[in-house]
Coordinates of C-alpha atoms and ligand atoms in Angstrom, one line a residue:
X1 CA -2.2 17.5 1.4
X2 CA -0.8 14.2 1.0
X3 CA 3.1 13.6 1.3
X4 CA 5.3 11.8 -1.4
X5 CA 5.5 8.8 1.2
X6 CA 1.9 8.7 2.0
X7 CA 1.4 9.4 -2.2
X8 CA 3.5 5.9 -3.2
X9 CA 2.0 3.9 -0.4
X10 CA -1.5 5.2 -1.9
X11 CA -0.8 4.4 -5.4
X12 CA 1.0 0.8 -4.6
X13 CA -1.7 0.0 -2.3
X14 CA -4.2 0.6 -5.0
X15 CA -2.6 -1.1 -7.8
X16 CA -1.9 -3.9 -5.3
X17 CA -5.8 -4.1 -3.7
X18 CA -7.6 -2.9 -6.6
X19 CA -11.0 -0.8 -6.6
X20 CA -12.4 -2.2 -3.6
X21 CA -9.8 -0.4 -1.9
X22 CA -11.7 2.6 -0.1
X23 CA -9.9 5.7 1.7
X24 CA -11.2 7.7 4.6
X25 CA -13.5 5.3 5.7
X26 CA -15.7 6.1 9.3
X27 CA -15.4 3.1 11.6
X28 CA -18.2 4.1 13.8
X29 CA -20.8 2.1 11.9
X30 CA -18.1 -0.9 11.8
X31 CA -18.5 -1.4 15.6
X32 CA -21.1 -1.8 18.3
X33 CA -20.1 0.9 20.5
X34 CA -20.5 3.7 17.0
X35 CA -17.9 5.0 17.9
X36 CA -14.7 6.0 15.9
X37 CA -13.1 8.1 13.5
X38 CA -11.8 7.3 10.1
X39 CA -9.2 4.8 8.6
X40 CA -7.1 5.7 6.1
X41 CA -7.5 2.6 4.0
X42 CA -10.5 0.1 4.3
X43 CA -11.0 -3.3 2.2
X44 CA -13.6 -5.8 2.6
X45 CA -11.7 -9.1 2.2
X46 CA -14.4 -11.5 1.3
X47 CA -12.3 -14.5 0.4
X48 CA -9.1 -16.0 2.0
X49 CA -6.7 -15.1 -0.4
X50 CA -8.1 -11.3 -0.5
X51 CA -7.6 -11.3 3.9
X52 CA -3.8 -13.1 3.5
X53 CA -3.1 -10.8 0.5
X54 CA -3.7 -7.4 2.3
X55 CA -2.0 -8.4 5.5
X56 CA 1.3 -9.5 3.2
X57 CA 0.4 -5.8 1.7
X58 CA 0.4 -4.2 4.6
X59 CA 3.6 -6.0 6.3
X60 CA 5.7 -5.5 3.0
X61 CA 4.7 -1.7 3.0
X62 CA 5.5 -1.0 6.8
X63 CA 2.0 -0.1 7.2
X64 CA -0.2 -0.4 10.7
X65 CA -3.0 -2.5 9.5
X66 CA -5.6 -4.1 11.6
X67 CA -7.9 -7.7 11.2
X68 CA -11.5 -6.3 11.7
X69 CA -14.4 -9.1 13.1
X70 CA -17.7 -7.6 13.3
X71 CA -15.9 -5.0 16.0
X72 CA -17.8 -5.9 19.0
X73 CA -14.9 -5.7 21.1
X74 CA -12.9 -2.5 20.4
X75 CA -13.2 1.3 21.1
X76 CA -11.7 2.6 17.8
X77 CA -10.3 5.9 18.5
X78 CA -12.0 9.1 17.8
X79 CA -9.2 10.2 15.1
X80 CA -9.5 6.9 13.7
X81 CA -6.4 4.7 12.5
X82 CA -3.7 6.0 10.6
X83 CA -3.4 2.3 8.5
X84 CA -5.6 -0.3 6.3
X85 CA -8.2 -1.6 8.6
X86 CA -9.2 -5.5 6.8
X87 CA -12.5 -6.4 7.5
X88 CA -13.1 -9.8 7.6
X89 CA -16.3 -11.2 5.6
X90 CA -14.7 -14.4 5.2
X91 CA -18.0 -16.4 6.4
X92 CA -18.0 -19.8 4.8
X93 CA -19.6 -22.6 7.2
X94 CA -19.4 -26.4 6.5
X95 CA -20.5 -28.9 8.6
X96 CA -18.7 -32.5 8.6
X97 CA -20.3 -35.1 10.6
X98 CA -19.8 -33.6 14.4
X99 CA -17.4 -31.2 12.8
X100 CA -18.2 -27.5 11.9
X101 CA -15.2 -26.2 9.4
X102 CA -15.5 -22.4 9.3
X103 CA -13.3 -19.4 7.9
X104 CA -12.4 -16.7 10.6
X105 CA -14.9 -13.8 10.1
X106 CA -18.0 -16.6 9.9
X107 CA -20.6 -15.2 13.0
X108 CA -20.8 -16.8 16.3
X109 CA -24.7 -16.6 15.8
X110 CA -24.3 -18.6 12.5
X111 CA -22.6 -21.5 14.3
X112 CA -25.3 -21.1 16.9
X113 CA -27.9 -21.9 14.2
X114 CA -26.4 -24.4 12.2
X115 CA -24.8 -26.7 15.2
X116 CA -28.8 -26.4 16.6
X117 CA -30.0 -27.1 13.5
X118 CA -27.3 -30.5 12.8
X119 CA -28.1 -31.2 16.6
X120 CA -24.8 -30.5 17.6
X121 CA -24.0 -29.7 21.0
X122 CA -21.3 -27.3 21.8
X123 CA -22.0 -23.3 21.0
X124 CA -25.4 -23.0 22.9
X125 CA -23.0 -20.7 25.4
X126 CA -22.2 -18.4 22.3
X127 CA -25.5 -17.4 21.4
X128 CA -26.1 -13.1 21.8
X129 CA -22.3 -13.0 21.3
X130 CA -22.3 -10.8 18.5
X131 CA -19.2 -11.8 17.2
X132 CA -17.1 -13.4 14.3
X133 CA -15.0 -16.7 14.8
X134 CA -11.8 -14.4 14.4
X135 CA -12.6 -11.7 17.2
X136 CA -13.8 -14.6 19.1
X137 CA -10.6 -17.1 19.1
X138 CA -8.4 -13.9 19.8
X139 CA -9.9 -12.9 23.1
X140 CA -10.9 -16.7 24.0
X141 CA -14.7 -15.7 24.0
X142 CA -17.0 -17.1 26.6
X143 CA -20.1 -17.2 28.9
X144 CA -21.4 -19.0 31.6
X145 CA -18.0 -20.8 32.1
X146 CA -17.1 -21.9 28.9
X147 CA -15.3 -20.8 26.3
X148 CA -14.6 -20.5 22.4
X149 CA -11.1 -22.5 22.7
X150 CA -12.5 -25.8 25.2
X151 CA -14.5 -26.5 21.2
X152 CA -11.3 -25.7 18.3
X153 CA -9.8 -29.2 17.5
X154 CA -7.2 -26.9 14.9
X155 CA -7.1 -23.8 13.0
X156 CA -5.6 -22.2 10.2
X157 CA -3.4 -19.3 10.6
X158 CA -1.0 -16.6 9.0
X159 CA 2.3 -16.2 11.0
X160 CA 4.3 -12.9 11.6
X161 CA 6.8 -14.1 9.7
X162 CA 3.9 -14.9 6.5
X163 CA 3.7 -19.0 6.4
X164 CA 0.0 -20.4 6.3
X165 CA 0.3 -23.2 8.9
X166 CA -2.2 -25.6 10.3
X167 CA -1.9 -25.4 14.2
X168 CA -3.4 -27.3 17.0
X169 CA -5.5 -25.9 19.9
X170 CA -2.5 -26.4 22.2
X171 CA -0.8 -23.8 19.9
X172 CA -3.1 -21.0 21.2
X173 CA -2.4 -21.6 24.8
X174 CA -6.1 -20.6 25.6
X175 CA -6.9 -18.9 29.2
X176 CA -9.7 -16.5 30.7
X177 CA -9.9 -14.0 27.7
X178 CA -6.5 -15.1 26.4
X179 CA -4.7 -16.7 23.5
X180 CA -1.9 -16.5 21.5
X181 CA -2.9 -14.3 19.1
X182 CA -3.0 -11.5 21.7
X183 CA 0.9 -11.7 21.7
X184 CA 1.5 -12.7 18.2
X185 CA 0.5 -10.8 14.5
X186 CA -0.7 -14.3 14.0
X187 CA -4.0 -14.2 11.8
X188 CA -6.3 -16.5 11.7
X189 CA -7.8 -18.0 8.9
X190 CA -10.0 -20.5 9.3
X191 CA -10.8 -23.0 12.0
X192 CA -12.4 -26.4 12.6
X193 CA -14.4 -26.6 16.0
X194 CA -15.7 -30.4 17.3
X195 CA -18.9 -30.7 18.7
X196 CA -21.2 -33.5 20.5
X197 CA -24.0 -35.3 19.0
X198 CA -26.9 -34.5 21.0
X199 CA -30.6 -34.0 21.5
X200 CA -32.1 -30.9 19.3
X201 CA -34.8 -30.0 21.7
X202 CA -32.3 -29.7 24.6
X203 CA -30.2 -28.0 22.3
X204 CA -33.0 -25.2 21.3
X205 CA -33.8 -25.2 25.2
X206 CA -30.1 -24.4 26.1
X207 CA -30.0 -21.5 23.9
X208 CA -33.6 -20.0 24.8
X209 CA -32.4 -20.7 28.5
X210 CA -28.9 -18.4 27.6
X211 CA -30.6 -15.7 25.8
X212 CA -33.4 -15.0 28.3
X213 CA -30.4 -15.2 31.0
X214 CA -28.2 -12.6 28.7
X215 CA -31.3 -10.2 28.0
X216 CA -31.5 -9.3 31.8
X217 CA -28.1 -7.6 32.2
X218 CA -26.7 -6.8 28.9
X219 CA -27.8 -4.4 26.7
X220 CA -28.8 -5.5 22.9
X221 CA -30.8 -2.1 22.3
X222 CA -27.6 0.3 23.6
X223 CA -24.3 0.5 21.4
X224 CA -21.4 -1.1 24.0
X225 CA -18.9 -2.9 23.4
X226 CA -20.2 -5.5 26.5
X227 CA -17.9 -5.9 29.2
X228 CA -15.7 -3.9 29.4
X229 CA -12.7 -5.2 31.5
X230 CA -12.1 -8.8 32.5
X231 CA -12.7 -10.5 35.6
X232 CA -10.4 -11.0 38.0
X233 CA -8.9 -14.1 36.9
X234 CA -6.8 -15.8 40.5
X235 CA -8.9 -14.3 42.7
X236 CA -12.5 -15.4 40.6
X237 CA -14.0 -11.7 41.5
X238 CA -16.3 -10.4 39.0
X239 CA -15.1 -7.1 37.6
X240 CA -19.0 -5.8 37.4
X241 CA -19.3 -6.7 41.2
X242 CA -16.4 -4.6 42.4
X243 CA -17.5 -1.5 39.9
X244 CA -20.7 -2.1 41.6
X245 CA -19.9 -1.7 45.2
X246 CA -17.6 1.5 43.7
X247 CA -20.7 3.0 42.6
X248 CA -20.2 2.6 39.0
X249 CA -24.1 2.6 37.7
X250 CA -24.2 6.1 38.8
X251 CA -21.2 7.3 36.6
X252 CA -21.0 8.9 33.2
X253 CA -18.7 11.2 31.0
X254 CA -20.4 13.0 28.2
X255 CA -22.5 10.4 26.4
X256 CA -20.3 7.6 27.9
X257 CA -22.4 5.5 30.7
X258 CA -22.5 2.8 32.8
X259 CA -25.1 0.3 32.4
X260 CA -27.7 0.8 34.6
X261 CA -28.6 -2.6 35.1
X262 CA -24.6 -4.2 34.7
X263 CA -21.7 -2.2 35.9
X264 CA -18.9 -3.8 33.9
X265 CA -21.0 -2.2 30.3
X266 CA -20.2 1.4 29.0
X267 CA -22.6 2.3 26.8
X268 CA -22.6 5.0 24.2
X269 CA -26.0 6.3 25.1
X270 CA -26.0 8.8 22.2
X271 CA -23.1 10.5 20.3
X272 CA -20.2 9.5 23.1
X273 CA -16.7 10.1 22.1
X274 CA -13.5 7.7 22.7
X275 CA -12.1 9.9 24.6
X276 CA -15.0 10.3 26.8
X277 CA -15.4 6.1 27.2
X278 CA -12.1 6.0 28.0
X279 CA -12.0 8.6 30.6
X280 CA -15.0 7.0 32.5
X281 CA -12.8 3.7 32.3
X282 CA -10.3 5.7 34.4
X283 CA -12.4 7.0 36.8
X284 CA -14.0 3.7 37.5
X285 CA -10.2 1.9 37.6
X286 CA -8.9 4.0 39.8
X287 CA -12.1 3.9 42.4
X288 CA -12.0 0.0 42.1
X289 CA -8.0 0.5 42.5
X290 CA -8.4 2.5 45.8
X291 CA -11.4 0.8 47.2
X292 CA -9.8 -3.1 46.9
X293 CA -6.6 -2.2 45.6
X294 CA -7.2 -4.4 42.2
X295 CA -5.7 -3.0 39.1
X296 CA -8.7 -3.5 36.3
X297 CA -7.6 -4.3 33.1
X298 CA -9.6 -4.0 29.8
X299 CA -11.1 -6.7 28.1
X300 CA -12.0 -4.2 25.1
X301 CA -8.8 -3.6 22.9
X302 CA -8.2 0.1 21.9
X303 CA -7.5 0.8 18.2
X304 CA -5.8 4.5 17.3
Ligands
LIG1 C1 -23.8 -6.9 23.5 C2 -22.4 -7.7 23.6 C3 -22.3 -8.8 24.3 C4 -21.1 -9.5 24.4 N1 -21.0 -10.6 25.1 C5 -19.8 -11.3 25.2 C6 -19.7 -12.5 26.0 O1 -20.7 -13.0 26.6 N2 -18.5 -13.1 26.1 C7 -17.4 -12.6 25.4 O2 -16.3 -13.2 25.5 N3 -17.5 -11.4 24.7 C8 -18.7 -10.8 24.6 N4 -18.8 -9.6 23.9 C9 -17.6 -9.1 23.2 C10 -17.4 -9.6 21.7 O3 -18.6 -9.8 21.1 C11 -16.5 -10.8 21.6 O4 -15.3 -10.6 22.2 C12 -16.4 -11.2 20.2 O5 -15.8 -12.5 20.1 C13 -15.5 -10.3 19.4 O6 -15.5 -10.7 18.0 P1 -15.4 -9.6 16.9 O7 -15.5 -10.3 15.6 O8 -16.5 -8.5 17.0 O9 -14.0 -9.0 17.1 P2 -13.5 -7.5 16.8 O10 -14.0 -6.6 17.9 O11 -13.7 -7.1 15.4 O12 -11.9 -7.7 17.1 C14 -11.5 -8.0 18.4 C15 -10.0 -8.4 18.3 O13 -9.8 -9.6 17.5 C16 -8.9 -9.4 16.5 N5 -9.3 -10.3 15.4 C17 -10.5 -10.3 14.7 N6 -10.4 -11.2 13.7 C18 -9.2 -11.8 13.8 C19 -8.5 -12.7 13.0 N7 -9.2 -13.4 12.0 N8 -7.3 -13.1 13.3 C20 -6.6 -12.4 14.3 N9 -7.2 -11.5 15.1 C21 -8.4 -11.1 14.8 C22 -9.0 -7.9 16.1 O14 -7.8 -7.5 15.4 C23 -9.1 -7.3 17.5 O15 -7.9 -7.2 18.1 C24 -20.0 -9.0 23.7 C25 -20.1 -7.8 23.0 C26 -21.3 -7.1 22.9 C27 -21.4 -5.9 22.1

């Protein structure tokens, strides 16, 4: 039974969001790791002014509400999220000279294509990143040293306080897996990314080159969330070499497992629960914590 509170908020958020509005809504299939329990409220936001409009909604009705990419980096909870989860299918693309204008849910493997296919140099490092533009500025995306920020000239974005304001990378004060957006209800709406002119053929090699790299230690046919906690940023350890020396690829809880052939990658290796991830994340913290007394923290962002 529904309470008068949880009635209103219902019947506003309806009249506000209109039919595509859903409620109760599993957000297993809405993440790689298929994992996750049900939102209250769920709407698509396929346009801008659909994304800005439910977060305003949201804000102005007290409600928890969370900006959904293509959720390849979070472990949704296995009671799901007592709020409006937005997901983002904002995916317009434009390129402009060495300039590729994009709005925020737009895939990483979209840019991949089109900057290879303008012979634009720049993204080759995103390709197997399953990921939209959005998920990827928020958690400064990277691989094989580079990263998603090092390419945004500026961005669009929705402020806590509701202004639409063109910002400038400094604004996001980028680092290792970082940026402002971390800290801030900031959303971001679109972005433009610069890019290099350069040779198509390299281009094409650069991402084979990536791939074929990526295919040998992460796993595209297991539902994970990749890594799972960040590297060791001052010290330049790799979190998956201290889990390793722990012992890590031999652990699992339930269907939760460590990657056989990575040992910074839980996989759900069948029907795993949350709670089952997250108590093999705390086994394998607190060996790494007791072996080399280094505090691991997670790269892959809870939602409850
Ligand atoms: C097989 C695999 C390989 C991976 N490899 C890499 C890798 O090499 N490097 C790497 O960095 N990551 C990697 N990841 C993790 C993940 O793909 C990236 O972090 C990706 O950029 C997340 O994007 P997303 O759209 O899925 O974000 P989501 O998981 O949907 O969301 C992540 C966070 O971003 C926030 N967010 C999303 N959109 C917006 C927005 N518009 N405005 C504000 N906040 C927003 C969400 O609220 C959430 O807090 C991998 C994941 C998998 C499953």
């Amino acid at each position: 039974m529904l309470d008068t509170k949880t009635k209103k908020i219902r019947k506003e958020l309806k009249s506000i969001l209109g039919e595509n509005l859903k409620e109760k809504e599993v957000l297993a299939p809405y993440t790689t790791f298929k994992i996750g329990g049900e939102a209250d409220f769920f709407l698509r936001a396929e346009r801008i002014d659909e994304l800005v409009n439910a977060v305003l909604v949201a804000r102005e009705l007290n409600m928890p509400y969370f900006v959904l990419g293509n959720g390849s980096n979070i472990l949704v909870s296995d009671e799901g999220f007592r709020g409006l989860v937005i997901k983002n299918d904002c995916r317009r693309i434009d390129v402009i000279d060495t300039k590729i204008s994009c709005l925020s849910g737009a895939w990483l493997e979209d840019l991949v294509n089109l900057s290879k296919e303008n012979s634009l140099q720049g993204f080759e490092f995103c390709a197997g990143i399953p990921g939209t533009v959005g998920g990827a500025v928020f958690g400064n995306a990277g691989a094989f040293g580079k990263s998603i920020g090092e390419l945004l000239e500026e961005a669009v974005i929705l402020t806590s306080s509701g202004n639409i304001e063109i910002v400038e990378k400094e604004y996001f004060e980028f680092d290792y897996r970082e940026s402002k957006l971390r800290k801030t209800k900031d959303v971001l709406l679109s972005t433009v990314f610069k890019l290099k002119k350069g040779g198509k053929d390299k281009i094409v090699k650069k991402i084979a080159e990536n791939l074929t790299k990526r295919k040998k230690s992460i796993p595209y046919d297991k539902a994970s969330a990749g890594c799972f906690f960040k590297n060791i940023k001052n010290k330049s350890l790799s979190a998956g070499y201290l889990l390793d020396q722990v012992g890590a690829k031999n652990l699992s809880v339930g269907d939760a497992k460590v990657f056989s052939k990575h040992a910074n990658i839980i996989i759900n290796s069948k029907n795993a629960k949350a709670k089952e991830v997250k108590r093999l994340a705390r086994i394998l913290k607190k060996k790494v914590k007791v072996k080399f007394n280094v505090d691991l923290e997670e790269e892959v962002i809870y939602l409850s």
